[in-house]
Amino acid sequence: MKNQNDFCLSLKASLFENNGDLEDICEDLHYHGYHRAINTIGRFSTDIHNYRVFLEKDWKKTNTTNMMGRVKTEIKRRSRVVSAFPSDASLNRLIGSI
């Protein structure tokens, strides 16, 4: 589980770097067996590119006008209801259900 969390954190960091290439990220996901994530990135690649055009300091201002912001808001809303997760797996299930 720790390796999976480390992979997710490194993936998140590389996704938001200016030089983070979506094709490289999809290759990493394919290697680790996250095929549904690859499909999701493919469907929302335009939104991801649009989001990354803005400066990082402006991301909060744009998060209500794009898909990633809505997902972030939904994760916050659902996690407030639970407030304490019994395990990492339960957190992954909650986020994965979105």
Tab-separated table of C-alpha atoms in Angstrom, residues 92-98:
chain	number	residue	atom	x	y	z
A	92	ASN	CA	-8.707	5.024	-2.062
A	93	ARG	CA	-12.200	3.525	-2.475
A	94	LEU	CA	-13.848	6.852	-1.693
A	95	ILE	CA	-11.672	8.784	-4.128
A	96	GLY	CA	-11.846	6.043	-6.751
A	97	SER	CA	-15.638	6.123	-6.735
A	98	ILE	CA	-15.707	9.663	-8.113
